[in-house]
Coordinates of C-alpha atoms and ligand atoms in Angstrom, one line a residue:
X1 CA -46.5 -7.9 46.7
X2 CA -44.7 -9.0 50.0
X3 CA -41.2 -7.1 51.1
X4 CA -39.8 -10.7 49.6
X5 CA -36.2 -9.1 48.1
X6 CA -33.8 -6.1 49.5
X7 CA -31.3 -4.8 47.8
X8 CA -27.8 -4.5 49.2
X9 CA -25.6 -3.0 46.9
X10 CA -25.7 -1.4 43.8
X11 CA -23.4 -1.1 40.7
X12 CA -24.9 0.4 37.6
X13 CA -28.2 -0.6 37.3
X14 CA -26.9 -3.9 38.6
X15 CA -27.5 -4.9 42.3
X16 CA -26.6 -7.7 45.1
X17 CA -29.6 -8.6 46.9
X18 CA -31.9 -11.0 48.9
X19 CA -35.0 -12.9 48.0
X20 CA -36.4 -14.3 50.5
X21 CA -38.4 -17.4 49.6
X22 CA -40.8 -18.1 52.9
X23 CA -42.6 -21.7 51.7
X24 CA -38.7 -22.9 51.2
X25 CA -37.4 -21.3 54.2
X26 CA -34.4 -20.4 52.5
X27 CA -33.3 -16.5 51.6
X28 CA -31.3 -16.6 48.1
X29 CA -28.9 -14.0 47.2
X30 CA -28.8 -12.1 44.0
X31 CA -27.9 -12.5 40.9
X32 CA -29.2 -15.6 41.2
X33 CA -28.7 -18.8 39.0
X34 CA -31.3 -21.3 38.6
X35 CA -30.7 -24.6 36.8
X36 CA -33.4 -26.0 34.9
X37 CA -33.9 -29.5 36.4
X38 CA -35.7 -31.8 33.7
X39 CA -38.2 -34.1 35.2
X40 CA -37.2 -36.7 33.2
X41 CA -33.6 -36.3 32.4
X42 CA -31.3 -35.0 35.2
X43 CA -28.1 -35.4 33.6
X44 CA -26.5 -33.4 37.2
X45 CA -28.5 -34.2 40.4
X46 CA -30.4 -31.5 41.8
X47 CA -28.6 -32.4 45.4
X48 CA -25.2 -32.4 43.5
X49 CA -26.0 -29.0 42.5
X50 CA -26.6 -27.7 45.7
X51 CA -23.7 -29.7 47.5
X52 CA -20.7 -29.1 44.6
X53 CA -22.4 -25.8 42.5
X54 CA -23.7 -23.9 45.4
X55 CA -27.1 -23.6 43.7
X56 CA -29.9 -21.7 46.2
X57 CA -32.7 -22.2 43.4
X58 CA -33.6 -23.9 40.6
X59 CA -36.4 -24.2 38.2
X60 CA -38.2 -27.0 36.8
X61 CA -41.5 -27.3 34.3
X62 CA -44.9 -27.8 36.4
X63 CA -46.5 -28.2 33.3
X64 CA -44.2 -31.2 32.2
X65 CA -44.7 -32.9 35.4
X66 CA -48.4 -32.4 35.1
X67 CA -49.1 -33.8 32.1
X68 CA -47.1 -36.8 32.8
X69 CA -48.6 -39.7 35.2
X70 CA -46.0 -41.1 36.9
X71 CA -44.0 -37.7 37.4
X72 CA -47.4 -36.0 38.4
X73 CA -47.9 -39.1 41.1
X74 CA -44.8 -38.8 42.7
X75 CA -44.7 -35.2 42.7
X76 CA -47.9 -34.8 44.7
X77 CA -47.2 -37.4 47.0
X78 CA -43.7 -36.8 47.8
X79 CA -43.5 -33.3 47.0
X80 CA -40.7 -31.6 45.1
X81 CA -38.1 -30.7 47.5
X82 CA -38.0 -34.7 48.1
X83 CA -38.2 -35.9 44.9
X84 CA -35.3 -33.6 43.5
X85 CA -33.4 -34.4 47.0
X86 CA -33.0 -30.3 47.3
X87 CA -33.1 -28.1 50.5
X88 CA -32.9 -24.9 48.5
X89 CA -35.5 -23.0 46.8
X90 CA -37.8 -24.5 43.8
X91 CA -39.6 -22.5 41.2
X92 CA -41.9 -23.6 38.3
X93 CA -43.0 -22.9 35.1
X94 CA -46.4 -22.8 33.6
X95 CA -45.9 -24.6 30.0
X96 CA -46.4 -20.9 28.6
X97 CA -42.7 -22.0 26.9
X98 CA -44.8 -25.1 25.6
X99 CA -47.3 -22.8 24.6
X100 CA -45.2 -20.8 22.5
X101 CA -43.0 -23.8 20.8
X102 CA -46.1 -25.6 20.3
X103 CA -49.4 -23.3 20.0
X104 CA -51.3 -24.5 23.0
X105 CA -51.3 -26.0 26.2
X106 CA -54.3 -28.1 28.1
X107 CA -54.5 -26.5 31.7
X108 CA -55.4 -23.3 32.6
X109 CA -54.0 -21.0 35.7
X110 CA -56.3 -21.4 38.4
X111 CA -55.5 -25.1 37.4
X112 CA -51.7 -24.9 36.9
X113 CA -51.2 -22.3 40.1
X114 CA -53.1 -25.3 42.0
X115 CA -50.6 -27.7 41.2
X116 CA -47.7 -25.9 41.5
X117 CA -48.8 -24.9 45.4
X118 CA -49.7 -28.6 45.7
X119 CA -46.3 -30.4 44.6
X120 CA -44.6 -27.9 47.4
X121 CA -43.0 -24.8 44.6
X122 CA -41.4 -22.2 46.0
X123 CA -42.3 -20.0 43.5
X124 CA -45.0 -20.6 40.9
X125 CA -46.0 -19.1 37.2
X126 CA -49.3 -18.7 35.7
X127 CA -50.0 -19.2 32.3
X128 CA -49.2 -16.5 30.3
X129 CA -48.9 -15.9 27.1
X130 CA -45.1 -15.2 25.3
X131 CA -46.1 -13.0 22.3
X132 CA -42.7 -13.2 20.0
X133 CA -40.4 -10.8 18.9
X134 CA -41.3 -8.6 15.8
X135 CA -45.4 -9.3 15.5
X136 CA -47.9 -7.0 15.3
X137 CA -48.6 -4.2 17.8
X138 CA -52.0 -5.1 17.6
X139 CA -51.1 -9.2 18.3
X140 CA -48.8 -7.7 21.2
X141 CA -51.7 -5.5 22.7
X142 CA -54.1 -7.9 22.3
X143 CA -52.0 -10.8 23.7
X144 CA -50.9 -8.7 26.7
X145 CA -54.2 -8.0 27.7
X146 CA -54.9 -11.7 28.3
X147 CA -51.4 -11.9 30.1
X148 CA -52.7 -9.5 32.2
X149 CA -55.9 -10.7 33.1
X150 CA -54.4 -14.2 34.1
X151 CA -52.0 -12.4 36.2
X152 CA -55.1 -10.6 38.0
X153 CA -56.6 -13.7 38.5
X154 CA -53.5 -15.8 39.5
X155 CA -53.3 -12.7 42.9
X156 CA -56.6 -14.2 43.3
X157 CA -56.0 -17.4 43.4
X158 CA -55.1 -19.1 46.9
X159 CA -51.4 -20.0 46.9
X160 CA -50.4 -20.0 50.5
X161 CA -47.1 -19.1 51.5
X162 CA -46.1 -20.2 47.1
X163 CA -44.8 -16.5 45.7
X164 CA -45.9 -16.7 42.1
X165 CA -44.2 -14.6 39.3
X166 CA -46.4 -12.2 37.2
X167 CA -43.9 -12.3 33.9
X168 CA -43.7 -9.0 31.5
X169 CA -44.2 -9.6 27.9
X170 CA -45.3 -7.2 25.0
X171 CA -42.6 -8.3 22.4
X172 CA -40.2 -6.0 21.1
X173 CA -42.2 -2.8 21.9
X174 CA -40.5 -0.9 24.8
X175 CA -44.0 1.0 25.6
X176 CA -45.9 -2.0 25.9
X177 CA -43.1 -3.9 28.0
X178 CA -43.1 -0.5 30.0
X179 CA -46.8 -0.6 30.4
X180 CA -46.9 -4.5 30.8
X181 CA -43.9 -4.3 33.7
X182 CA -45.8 -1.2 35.7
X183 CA -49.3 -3.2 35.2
X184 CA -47.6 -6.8 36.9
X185 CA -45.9 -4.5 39.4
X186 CA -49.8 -3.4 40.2
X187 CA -50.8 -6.8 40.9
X188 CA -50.1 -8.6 44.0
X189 CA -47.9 -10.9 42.8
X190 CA -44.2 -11.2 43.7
X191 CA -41.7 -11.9 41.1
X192 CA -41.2 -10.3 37.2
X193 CA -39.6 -12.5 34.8
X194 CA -39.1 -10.6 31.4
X195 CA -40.6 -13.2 29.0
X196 CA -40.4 -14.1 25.8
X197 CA -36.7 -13.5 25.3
X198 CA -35.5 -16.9 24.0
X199 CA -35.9 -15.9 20.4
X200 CA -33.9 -12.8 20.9
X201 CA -31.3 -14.5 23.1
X202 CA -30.9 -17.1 20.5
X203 CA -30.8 -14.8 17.6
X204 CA -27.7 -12.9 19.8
X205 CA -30.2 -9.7 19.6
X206 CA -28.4 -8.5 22.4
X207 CA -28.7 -4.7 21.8
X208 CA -33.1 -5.8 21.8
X209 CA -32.9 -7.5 25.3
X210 CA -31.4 -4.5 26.4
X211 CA -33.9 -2.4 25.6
X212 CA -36.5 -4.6 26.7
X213 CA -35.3 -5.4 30.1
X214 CA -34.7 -1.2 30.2
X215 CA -38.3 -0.9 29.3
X216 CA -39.7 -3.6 31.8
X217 CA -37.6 -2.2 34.5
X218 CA -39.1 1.6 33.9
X219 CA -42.2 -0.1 34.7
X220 CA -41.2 -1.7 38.3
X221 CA -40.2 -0.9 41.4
X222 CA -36.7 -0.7 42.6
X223 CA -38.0 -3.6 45.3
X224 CA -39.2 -5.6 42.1
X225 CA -36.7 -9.0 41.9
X226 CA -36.6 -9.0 38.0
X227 CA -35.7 -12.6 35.9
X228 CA -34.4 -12.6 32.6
X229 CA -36.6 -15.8 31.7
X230 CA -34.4 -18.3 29.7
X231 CA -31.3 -16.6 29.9
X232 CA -28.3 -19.2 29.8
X233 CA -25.6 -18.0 28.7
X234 CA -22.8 -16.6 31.1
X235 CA -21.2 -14.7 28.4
X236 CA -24.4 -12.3 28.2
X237 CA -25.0 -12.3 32.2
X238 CA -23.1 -9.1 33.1
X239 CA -24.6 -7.4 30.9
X240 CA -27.9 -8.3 32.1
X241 CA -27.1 -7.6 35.7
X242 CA -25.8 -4.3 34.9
X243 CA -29.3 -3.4 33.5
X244 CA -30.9 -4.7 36.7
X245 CA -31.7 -8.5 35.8
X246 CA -31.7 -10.6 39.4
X247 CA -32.3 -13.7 38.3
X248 CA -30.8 -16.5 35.1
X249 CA -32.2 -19.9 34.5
X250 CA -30.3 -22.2 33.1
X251 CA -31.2 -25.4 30.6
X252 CA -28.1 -24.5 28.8
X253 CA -25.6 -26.2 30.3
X254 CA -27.5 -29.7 29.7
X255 CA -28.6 -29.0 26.3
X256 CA -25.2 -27.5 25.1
X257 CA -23.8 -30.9 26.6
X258 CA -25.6 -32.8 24.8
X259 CA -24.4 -31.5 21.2
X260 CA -20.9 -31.4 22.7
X261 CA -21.0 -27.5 23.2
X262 CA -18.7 -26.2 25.8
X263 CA -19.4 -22.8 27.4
X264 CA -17.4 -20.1 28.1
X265 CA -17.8 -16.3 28.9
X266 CA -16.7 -15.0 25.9
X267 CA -18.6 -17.9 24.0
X268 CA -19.4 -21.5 22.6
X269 CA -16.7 -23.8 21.6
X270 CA -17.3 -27.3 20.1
X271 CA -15.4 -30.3 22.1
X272 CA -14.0 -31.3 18.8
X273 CA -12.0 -27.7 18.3
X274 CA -10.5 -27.5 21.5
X275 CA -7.1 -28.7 22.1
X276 CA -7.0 -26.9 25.4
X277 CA -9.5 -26.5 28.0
X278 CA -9.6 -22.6 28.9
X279 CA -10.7 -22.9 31.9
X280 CA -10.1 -23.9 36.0
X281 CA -12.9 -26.2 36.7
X282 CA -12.4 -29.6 38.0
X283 CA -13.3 -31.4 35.1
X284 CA -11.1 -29.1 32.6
X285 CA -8.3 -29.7 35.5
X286 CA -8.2 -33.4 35.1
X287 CA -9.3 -33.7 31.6
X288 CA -8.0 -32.9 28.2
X289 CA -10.3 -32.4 25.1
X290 CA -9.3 -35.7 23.6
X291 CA -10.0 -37.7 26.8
X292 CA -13.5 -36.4 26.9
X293 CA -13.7 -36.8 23.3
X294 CA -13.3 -40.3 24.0
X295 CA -15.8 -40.8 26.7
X296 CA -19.1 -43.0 25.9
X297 CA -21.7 -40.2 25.2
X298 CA -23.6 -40.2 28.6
X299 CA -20.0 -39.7 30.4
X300 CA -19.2 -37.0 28.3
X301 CA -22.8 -35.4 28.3
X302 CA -22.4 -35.3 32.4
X303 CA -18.9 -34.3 32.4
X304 CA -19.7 -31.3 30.1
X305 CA -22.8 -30.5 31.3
X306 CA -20.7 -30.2 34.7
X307 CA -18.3 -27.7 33.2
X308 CA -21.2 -25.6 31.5
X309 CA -22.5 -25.2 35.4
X310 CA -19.1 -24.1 36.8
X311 CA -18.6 -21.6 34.1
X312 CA -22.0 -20.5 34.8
X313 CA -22.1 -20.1 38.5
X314 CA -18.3 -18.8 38.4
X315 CA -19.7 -16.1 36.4
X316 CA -22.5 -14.8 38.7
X317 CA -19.9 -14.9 41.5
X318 CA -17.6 -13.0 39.3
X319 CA -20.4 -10.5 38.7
X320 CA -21.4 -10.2 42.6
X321 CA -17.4 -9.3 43.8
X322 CA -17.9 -7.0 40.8
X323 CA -20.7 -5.5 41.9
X324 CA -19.4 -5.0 45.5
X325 CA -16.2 -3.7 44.1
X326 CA -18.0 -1.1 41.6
X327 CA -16.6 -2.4 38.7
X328 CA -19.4 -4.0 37.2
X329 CA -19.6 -1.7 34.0
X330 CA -15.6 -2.6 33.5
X331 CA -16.6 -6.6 33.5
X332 CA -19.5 -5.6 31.1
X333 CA -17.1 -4.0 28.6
X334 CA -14.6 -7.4 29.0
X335 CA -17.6 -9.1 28.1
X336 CA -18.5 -7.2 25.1
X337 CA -15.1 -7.9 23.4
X338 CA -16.3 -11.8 23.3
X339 CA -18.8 -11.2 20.4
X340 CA -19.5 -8.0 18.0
X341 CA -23.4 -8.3 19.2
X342 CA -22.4 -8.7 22.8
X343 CA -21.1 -5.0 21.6
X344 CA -24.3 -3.8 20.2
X345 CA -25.7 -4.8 23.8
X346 CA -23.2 -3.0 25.6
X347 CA -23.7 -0.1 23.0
X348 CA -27.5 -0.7 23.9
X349 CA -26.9 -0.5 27.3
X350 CA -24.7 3.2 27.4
X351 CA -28.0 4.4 25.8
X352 CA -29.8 3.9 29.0
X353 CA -27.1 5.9 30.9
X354 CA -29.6 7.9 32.4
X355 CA -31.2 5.3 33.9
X356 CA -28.2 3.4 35.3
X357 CA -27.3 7.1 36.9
X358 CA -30.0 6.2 39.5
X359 CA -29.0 3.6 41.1
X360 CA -25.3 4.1 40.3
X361 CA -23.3 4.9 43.4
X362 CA -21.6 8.1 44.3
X363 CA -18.3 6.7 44.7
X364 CA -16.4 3.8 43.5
X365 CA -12.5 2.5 43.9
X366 CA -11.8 3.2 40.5
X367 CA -13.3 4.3 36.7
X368 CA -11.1 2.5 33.8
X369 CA -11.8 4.3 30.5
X370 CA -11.5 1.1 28.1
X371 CA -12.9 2.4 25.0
X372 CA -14.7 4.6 23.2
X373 CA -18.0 3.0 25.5
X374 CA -16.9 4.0 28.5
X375 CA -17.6 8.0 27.6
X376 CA -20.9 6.6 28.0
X377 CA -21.3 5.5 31.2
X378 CA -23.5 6.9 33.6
X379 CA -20.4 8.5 35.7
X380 CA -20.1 10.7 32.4
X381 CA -23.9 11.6 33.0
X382 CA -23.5 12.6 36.3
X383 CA -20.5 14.8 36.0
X384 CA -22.4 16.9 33.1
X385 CA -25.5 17.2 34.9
X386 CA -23.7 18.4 38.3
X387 CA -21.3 21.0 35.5
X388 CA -24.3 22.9 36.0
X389 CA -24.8 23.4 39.2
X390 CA -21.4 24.5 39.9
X391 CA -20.5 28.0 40.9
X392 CA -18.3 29.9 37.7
X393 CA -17.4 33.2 38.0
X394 CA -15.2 35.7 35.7
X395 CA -12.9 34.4 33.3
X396 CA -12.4 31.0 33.4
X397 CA -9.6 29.0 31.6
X398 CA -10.4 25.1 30.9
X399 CA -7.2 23.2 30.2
X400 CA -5.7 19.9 30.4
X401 CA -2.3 22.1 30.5
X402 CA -1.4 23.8 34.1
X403 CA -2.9 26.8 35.4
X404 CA -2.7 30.1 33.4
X405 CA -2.3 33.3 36.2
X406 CA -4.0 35.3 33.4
X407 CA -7.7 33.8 34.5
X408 CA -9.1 34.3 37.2
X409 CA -9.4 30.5 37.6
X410 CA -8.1 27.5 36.1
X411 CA -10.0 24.0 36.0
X412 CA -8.9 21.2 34.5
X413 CA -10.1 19.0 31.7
X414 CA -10.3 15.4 31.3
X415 CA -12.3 13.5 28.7
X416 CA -14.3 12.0 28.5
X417 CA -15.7 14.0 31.5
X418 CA -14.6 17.6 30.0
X419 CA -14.3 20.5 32.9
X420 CA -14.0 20.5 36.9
X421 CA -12.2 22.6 39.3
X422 CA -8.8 21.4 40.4
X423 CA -10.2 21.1 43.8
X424 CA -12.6 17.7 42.4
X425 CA -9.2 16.3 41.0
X426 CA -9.1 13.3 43.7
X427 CA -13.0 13.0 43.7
X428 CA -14.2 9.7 42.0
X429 CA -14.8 9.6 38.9
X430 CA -13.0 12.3 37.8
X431 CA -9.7 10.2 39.4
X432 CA -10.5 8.2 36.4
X433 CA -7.5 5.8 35.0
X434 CA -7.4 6.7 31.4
X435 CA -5.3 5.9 28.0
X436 CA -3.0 8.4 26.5
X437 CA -3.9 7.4 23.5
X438 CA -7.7 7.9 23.5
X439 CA -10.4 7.8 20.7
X440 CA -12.7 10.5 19.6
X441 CA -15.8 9.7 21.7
X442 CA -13.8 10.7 24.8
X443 CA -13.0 14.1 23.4
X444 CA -16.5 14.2 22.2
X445 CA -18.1 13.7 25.6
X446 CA -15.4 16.2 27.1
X447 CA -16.7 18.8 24.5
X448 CA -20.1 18.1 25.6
X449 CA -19.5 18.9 29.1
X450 CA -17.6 22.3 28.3
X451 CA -20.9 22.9 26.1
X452 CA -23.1 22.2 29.3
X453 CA -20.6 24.5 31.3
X454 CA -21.0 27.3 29.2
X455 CA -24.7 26.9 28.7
X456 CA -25.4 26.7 32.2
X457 CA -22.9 30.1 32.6
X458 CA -23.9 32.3 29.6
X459 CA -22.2 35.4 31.9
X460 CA -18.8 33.5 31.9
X461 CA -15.4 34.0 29.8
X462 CA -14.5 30.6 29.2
X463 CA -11.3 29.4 27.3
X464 CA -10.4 25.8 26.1
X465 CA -7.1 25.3 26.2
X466 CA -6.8 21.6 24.5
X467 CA -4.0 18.9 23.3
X468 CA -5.1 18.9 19.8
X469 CA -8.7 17.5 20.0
X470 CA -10.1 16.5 16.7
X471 CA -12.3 18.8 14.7
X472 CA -15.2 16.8 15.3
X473 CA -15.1 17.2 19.1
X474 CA -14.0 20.7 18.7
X475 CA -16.9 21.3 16.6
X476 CA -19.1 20.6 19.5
X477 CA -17.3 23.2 21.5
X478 CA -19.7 26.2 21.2
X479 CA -19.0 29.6 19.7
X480 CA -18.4 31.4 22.4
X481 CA -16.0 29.6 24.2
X482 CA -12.6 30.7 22.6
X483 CA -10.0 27.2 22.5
X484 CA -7.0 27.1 21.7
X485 CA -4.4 24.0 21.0
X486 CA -1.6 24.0 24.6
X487 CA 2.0 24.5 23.0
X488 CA 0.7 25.3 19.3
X489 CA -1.1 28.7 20.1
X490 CA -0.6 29.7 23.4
X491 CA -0.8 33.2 23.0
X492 CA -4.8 32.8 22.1
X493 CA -5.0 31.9 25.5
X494 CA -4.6 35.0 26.9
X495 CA -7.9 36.7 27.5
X496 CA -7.4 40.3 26.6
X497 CA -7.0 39.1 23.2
X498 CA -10.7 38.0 22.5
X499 CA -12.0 40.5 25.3
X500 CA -14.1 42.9 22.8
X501 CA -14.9 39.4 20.9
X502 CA -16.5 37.7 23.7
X503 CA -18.5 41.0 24.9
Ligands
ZN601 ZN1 -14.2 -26.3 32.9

């Protein structure tokens, strides 16, 4: 693997970065979206797409224009980049998504890699194999272990300057994604779509692709450009950039056209429900629902398919001035309001804190507790990992009240991050904007860090003094940490009281 892609900024897992694409001559900035370009049916023209969209990339199927004459003609005698009328970058696919629609393909990858260098792509695929969700181990073992012996032989094959992706199946076990991901990252080959994730995506098994791209990305390297293969769908594209996903394609916004499907980030509408278009775009601007409505069908299919790609590439620019102003995880949550299993991915997603912590950075403008979700973010993490490396001495009064002269120090409390001395007050996150009116996972998470405090400090006094938490976060307070409720029982809080207790 070349140094192709360099990261630039990180949110979350989620990151701005560069790919550079040497046979095109063209770097392409991260999150990426490529539109899939159909051979035969390009209902917006590529050059359009690179003129009006901004597209850097797209995609379209090697194995489609292989296996048709006339497209295979004119694509090895004028090249891609000509035929599509496109400057930018140009990546193709195998037919491994023809392979698993339809069983079986007729071209193998020395074969397919061959073509793909000699029509001029970018960035090529070999002919993999995209085992389903929900089959056998044994059927995932044994299909990954052909996947990975045509990636082995696809670094041998002679591509020139062509980078060539090694994608990461293993279906919907995380261990064999993990295993598959770390054994593409070994070969010499340049880019890691995670494959196979159609089904899922069309399912809306959001909480699944989570876990899957986690496991694939425990498998790479930080310097590994990762594409979430047959992703299409803005609403789900935050939340697959926060787990590290770099690159989208998307056929969506043609095939959604076609059946009258209108996209949005929070969704799919059907033309005929909409009185209103919600949304900016040029074509919502000057249209109404009933005029498009009453369009002849190719008219319609274009204009729609034209709003699908602004909502799409608004998105990722949303996403990247989200990522650059560190709130990437607040977008995520906005996103996971759209649809209860865009919740369950966002859910999905605050179980990989710990891996988000990594890249997460130090310091942000601002942490927005929304919900009960955001006591998992990785900020959360952090703060309870660094409760116990911090100095505690004596008796030691935790409050959310004001400071008690009867300790010998007071630190404040703030759930969802629990305990810190006054002195971090100002110090991101713990400058956190949050409700009064909070739910119980914030308390929860706050009782968790006056847990690790007092674990990490077995020789301190320490006192909660609280504003009526509920039992169940109280309950993971432990034993030795005397609390009391601020303006209810006040006098517990002095520590001479529990002195021979706490001994
Ligand atoms: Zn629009």
């Amino acid at each position: 693997m070349g140094d192709w892609f360099e990261v630039r900024d990180y949110d979350a897992a989620g990151r701005i970065g560069e790919l550079t694409v040497p046979r095109a001559d063209v770097t392409v900035e991260t999150p990426a979206l490529l539109p899939v370009v159909n051979p035969h049916v390009r209902t917006v023209e590529p050059a359009r797409m690179e003129s009006e969209f901004g597209a850097e990339i797209l995609i379209t199927n090697g194995y489609i224009l292989y296996g048709s004459e006339d497209a295979r003609e004119s694509a090895l005698s004028d090249g891609l980049h000509d035929l599509y009328d496109f400057s930018g970058a140009i990546m193709t696919d195998s037919g491994s998504f023809q392979l698993s629609e339809y069983g079986e393909i007729d071209v193998d990858t020395r074969e397919i890699l061959d073509f793909q260098r000699d029509i001029g792509s970018d960035i090529g695929t070999p002919v993999d194999i995209p085992t389903p969700p929900d089959v056998s181990r044994e059927q995932a073992a044994d299909e990954l272990a052909t996947t990975q012996e045509r990636l082995e032989l696809a670094a041998e094959v002679e591509t020139g300057e062509m980078l060539v992706n090694a994608p990461v199946q293993g279906s919907t076990y995380p261990d064999l994604r993990e295993r598959a991901a770390r054994d593409a990252y070994g070969t010499d080959l340049d880019v890691f779509p995670v494959g196979a994730m159609v089904p899922l995506l069309n399912d809306y098994r959001f909480a699944d692709v989570v876990d899957m791209v986690a496991a694939a990305k425990r498998g790479l390297g930080a310097d590994a450009p990762v594409h979430l293969f047959g992703a299409g769908h803005p609403m789900m594209f935050a939340l697959a950039v926060a787990m590290g996903c770099d690159l989208f394609d998307s056929a969506a916004y043609a095939l959604y056209a076609r059946d009258d499907r209108y996209l949005t980030v929070r969704g799919t509408e059907h033309l005929e429900d909409l009185e209103y278009f919600p949304c900016e775009c040029p074509i919502c601007a000057s249209h109404t629902p009933d005029e498009l409505e009453s369009c002849g069908d190719a008219d319609r299919e274009r204009l729609l398919a034209e709003h699908n790609l602004h909502v799409t590439f608004g998105e990722i620019r949303r996403i990247k001035q989200a990522i650059r102003q560190g709130n990437l995880l607040e977008l995520v949550e906005a996103r996971a309001r759209g649809h209860p299993t865009m919740l369950d991915g966002y859910r999905a997603l605050g179980d990989h804190a710990e891996q988000l912590e990594a890249t997460d950075p130090a310091t942000k403008d601002a942490f927005f507790y929304l919900s009960g979700e955001s006591a998992a973010r990785p900020e959360v993490l952090r703060h309870h990992q660094r409760l116990e490396r911090l100095d505690a001495d004596g008796e030691i009064l935790l409050t959310e009240g004001d400071t008690n002269e009867a300790y010998d120090e007071s630190w404040r409390v703030v759930p969802p991050f629990g305990p810190f001395p006054r002195d971090l007050s100002e110090v991101y996150p713990l400058n956190a904007e949050v409700p009064e009116r909070l739910d119980e996972r914030a308390y929860a998470r706050a009782a968790d860090g006056v847990a690790r405090l007092a674990e990490a400090n077995p020789d301190v006094d320490f006192t909660l003094g609280h504003t009526g938490w509920p039992a169940r976060a109280l309950d993971r307070v432990p034993a030795d940490v005397d609390t009391y409720e601020l303006g209810v029982d006040d006098a517990f809080g002095d520590p001479e009281d529990d002195a021979d207790e706490t001994a």
